[in-house]
Short mmCIF file of C-alpha atoms in Angstrom, two decimals:
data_model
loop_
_atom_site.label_atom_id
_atom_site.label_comp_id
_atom_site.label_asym_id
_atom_site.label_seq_id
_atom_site.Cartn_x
_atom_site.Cartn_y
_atom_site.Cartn_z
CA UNK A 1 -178.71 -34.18 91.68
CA UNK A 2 -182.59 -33.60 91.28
CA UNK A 3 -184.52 -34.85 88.14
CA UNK A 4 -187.43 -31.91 87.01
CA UNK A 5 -190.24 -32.40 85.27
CA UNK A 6 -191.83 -29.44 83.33
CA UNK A 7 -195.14 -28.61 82.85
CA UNK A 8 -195.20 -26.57 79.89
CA UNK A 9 -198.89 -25.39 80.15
CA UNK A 10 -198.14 -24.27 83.71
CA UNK A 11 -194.69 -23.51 83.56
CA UNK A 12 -194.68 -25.34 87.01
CA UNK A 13 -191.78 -27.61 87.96
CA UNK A 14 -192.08 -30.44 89.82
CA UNK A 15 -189.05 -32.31 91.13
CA UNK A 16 -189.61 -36.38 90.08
CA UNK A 17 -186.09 -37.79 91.95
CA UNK A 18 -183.51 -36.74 94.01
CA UNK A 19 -179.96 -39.18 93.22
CA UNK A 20 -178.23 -38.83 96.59
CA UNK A 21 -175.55 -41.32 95.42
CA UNK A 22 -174.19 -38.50 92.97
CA UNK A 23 -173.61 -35.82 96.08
CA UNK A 24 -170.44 -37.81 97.14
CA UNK A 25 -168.65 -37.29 93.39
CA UNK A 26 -169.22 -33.33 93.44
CA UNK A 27 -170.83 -33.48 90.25
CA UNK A 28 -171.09 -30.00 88.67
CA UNK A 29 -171.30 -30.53 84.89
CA UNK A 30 -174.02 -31.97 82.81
CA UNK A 31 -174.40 -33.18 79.42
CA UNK A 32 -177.71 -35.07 77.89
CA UNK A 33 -177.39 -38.40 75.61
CA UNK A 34 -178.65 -37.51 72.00
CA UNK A 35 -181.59 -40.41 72.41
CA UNK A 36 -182.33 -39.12 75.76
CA UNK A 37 -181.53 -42.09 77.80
CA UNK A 38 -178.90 -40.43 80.19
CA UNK A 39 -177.08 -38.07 80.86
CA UNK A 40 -173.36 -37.44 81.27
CA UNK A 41 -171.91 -35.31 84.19
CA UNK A 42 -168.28 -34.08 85.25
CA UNK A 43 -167.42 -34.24 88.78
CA UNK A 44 -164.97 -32.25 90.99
CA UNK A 45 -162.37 -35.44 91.34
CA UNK A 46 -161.70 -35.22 87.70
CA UNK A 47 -164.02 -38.09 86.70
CA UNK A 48 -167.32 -38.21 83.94
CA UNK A 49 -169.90 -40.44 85.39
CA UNK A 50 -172.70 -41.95 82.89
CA UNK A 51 -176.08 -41.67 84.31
CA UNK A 52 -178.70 -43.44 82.45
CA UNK A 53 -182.90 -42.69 82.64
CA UNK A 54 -185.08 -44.86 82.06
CA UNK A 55 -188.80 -45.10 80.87
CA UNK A 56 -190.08 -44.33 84.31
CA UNK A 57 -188.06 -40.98 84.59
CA UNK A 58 -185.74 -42.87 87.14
CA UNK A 59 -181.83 -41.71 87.07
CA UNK A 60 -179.25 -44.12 88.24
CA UNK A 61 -175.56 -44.17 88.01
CA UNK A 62 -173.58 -46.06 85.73
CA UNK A 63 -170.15 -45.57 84.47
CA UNK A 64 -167.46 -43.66 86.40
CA UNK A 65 -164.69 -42.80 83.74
CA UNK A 66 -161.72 -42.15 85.52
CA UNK A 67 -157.90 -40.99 84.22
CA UNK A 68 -158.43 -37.16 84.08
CA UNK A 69 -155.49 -35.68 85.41
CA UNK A 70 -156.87 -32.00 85.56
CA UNK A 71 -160.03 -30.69 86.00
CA UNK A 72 -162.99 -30.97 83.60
CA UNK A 73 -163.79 -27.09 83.10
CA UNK A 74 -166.54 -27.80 79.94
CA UNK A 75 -168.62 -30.53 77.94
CA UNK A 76 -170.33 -30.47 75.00
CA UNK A 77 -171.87 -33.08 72.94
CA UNK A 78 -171.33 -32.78 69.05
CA UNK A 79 -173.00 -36.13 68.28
CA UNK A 80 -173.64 -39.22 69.99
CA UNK A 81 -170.02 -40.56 68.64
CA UNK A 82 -167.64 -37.50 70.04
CA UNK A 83 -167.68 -35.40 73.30
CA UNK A 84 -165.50 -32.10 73.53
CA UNK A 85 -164.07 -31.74 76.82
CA UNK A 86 -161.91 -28.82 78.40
CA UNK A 87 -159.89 -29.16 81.15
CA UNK A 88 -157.46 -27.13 83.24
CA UNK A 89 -154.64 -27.62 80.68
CA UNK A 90 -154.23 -25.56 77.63
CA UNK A 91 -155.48 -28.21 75.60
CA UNK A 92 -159.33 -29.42 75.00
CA UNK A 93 -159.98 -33.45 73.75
CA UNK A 94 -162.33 -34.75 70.98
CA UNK A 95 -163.24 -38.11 72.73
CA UNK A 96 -165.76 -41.27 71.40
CA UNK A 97 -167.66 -41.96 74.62
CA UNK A 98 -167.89 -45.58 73.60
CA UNK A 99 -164.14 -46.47 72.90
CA UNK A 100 -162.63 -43.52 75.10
CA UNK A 101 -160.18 -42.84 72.23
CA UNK A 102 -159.04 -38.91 72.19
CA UNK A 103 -158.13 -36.37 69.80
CA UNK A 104 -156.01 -33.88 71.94
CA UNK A 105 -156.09 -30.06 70.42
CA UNK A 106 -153.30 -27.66 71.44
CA UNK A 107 -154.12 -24.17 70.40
CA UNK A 108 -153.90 -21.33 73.24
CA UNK A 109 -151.14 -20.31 74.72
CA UNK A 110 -153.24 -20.33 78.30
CA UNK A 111 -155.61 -22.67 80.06
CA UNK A 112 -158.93 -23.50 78.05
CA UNK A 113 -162.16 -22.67 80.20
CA UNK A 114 -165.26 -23.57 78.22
CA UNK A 115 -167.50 -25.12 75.10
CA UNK A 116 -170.29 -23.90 73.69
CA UNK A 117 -171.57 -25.11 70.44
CA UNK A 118 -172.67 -23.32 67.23
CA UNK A 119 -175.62 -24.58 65.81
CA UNK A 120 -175.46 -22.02 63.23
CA UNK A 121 -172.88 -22.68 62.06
CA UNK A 122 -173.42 -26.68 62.05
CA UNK A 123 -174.26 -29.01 64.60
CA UNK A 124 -170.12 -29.93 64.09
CA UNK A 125 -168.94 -26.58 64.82
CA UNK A 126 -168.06 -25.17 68.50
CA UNK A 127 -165.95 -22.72 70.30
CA UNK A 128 -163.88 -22.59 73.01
CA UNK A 129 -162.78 -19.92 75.35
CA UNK A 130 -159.62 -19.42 77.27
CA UNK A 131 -157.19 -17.63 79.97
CA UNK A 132 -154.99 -16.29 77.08
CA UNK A 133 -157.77 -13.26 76.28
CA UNK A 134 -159.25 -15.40 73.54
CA UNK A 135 -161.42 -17.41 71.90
CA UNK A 136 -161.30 -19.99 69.02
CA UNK A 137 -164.17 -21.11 66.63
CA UNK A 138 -163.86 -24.90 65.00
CA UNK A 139 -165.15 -27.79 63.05
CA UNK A 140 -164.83 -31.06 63.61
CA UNK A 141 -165.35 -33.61 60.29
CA UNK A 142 -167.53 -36.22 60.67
CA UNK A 143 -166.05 -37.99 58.20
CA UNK A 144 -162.06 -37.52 58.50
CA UNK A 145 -162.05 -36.97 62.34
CA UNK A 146 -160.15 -33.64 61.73
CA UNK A 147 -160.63 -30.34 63.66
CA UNK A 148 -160.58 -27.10 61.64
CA UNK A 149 -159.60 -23.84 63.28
CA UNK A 150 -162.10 -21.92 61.64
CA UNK A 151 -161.39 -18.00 63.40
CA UNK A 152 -160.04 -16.28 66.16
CA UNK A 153 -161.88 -14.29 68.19
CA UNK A 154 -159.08 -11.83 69.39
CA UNK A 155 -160.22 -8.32 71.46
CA UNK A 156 -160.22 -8.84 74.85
CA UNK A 157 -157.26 -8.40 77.47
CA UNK A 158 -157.60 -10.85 79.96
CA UNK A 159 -159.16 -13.54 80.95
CA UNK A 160 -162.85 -14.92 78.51
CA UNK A 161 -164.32 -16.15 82.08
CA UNK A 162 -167.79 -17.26 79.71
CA UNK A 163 -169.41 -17.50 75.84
CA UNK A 164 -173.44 -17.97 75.15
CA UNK A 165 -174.79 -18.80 71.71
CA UNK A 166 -178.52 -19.68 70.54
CA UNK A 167 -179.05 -21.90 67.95
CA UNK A 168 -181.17 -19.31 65.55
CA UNK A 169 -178.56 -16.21 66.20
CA UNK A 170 -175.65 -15.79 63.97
CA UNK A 171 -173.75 -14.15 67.34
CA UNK A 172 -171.63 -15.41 70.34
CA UNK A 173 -171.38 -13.66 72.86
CA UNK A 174 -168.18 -13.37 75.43
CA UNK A 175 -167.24 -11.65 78.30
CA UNK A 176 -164.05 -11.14 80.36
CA UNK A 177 -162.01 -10.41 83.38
CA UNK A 178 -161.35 -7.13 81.82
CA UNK A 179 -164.99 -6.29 82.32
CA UNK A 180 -166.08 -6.01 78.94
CA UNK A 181 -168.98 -7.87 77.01
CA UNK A 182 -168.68 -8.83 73.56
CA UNK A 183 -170.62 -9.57 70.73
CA UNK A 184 -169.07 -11.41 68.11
CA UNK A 185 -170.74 -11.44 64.47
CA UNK A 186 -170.37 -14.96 62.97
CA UNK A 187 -172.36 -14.66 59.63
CA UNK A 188 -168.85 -14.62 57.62
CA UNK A 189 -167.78 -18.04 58.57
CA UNK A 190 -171.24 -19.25 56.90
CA UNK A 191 -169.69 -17.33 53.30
CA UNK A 192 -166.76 -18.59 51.40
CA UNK A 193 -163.15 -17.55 52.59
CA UNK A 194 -164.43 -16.69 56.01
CA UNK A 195 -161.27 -16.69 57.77
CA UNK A 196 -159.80 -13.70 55.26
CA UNK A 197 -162.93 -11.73 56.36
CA UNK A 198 -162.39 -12.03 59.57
CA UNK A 199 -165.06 -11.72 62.38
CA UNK A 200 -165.76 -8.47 64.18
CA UNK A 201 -167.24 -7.79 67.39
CA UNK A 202 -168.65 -5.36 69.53
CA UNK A 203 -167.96 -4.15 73.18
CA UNK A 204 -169.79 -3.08 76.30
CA UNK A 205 -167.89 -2.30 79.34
CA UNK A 206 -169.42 -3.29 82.64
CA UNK A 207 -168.63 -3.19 86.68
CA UNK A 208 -169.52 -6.78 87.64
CA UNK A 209 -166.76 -9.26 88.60
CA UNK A 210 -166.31 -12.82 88.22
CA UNK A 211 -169.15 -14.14 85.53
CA UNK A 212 -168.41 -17.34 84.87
CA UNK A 213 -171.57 -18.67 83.20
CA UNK A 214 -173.22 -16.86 80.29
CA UNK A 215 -176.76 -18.19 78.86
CA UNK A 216 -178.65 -16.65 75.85
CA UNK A 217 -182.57 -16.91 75.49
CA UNK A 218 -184.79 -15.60 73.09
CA UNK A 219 -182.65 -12.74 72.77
CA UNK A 220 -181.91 -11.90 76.58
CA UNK A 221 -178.42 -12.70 78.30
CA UNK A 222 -178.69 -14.03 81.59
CA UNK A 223 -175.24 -14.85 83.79
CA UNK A 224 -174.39 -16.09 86.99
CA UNK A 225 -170.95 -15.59 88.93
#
């Protein structure tokens, strides 16, 4: 694991510590605290190890949370009280990071892949994308606890391998074994009664395999297999 530090006048990246004690847990999943004082990583043993920074920019390892029986496939953090995590199950968890009490949601009918959130849509919403050819859009109360299957995002025919959102664009993006791209149109959930409106998309068909990571900037959609 390396720790950057950006010059944004330059654009030039300097590397400030390498955290060779981190190589050993195949760690391949990160997450950042909402303060900024750590971050929190997923590791190829089915673990989530805390890492906290301090004020001199120095990482160290704290926490390994162990008891995963599958594989964490996603992370995202909603606020600094829950954590959405996907695994290699057909299931994804709401979990409070400080009492490691979860919320278990089963939904697809196939094995969940990924998170992205929607800041859009509210910095409690999120999606989730999965084996079964689709993808699901949700809210999570911050009061009540409960998650609300807002849409699904039903079109492709295999596998959604990948989503992207940005937090100004009222659009997420998916693609898919089946080698097509989609672009999903998300203003109705902001309106009343979005779920009777539905959500359309559109689709691009393309020839490369295997894209398993889909990020959105300023417009442009970058990806990596």
């Amino acid at each position: 694991l390396y720790v950057w530090k950006i010059d944004l006048s330059s654009e030039d990246l300097d590397i400030v510590q390498t955290v060779p004690s981190i190589d050993s847990l195949g760690l391949f999943s990160l997450v950042s605290n909402s303060d900024g004082t750590g971050v929190l990583g997923a590791t190829n043993n089915h673990c989530l190890v805390s890492c906290a920074l301090d004020n001199a920019m120095k990482l160290s390892v704290g926490r390994v949370l162990q008891g995963y029986l599958s594989e964490v496939t996603g992370l995202l953090r909603l606020s600094p009280e829950r954590l959405v995590i996907t695994t290699n199950s057909d299931a994804f968890s709401i979990m409070d990071p400080s009492t490691l009490r979860s919320q278990v949601i089963r939904h697809h009918s196939n094995i969940v892949l990924g998170v992205v959130g929607l800041p859009v849509l509210g910095d409690d919403c999120f999606a989730v994308n999965s084996k079964d050819g689709s993808s699901t859009v949700w809210r999570l109360s911050s009061d009540s606890g409960e998650c609300k299957l807002l849409a699904e995002l039903k079109g492709h025919v295999e596998s959604v391998t990948a989503m992207a959102s940005a937090s100004k664009s009222s659009f997420l993006m998916t693609v898919s074994s089946d080698l097509t791209l989609k672009r999903w149109d998300l203003s109705p959930l902001l309106k009343s009664k979005a779920k009777e409106k539905g959500v359309g998309s559109i689709s691009t068909k393309f020839t490369i395999k295997g894209i398993r990571t889909l990020v959105l900037v300023n417009q442009k959609l970058f990806h990596a297999r």
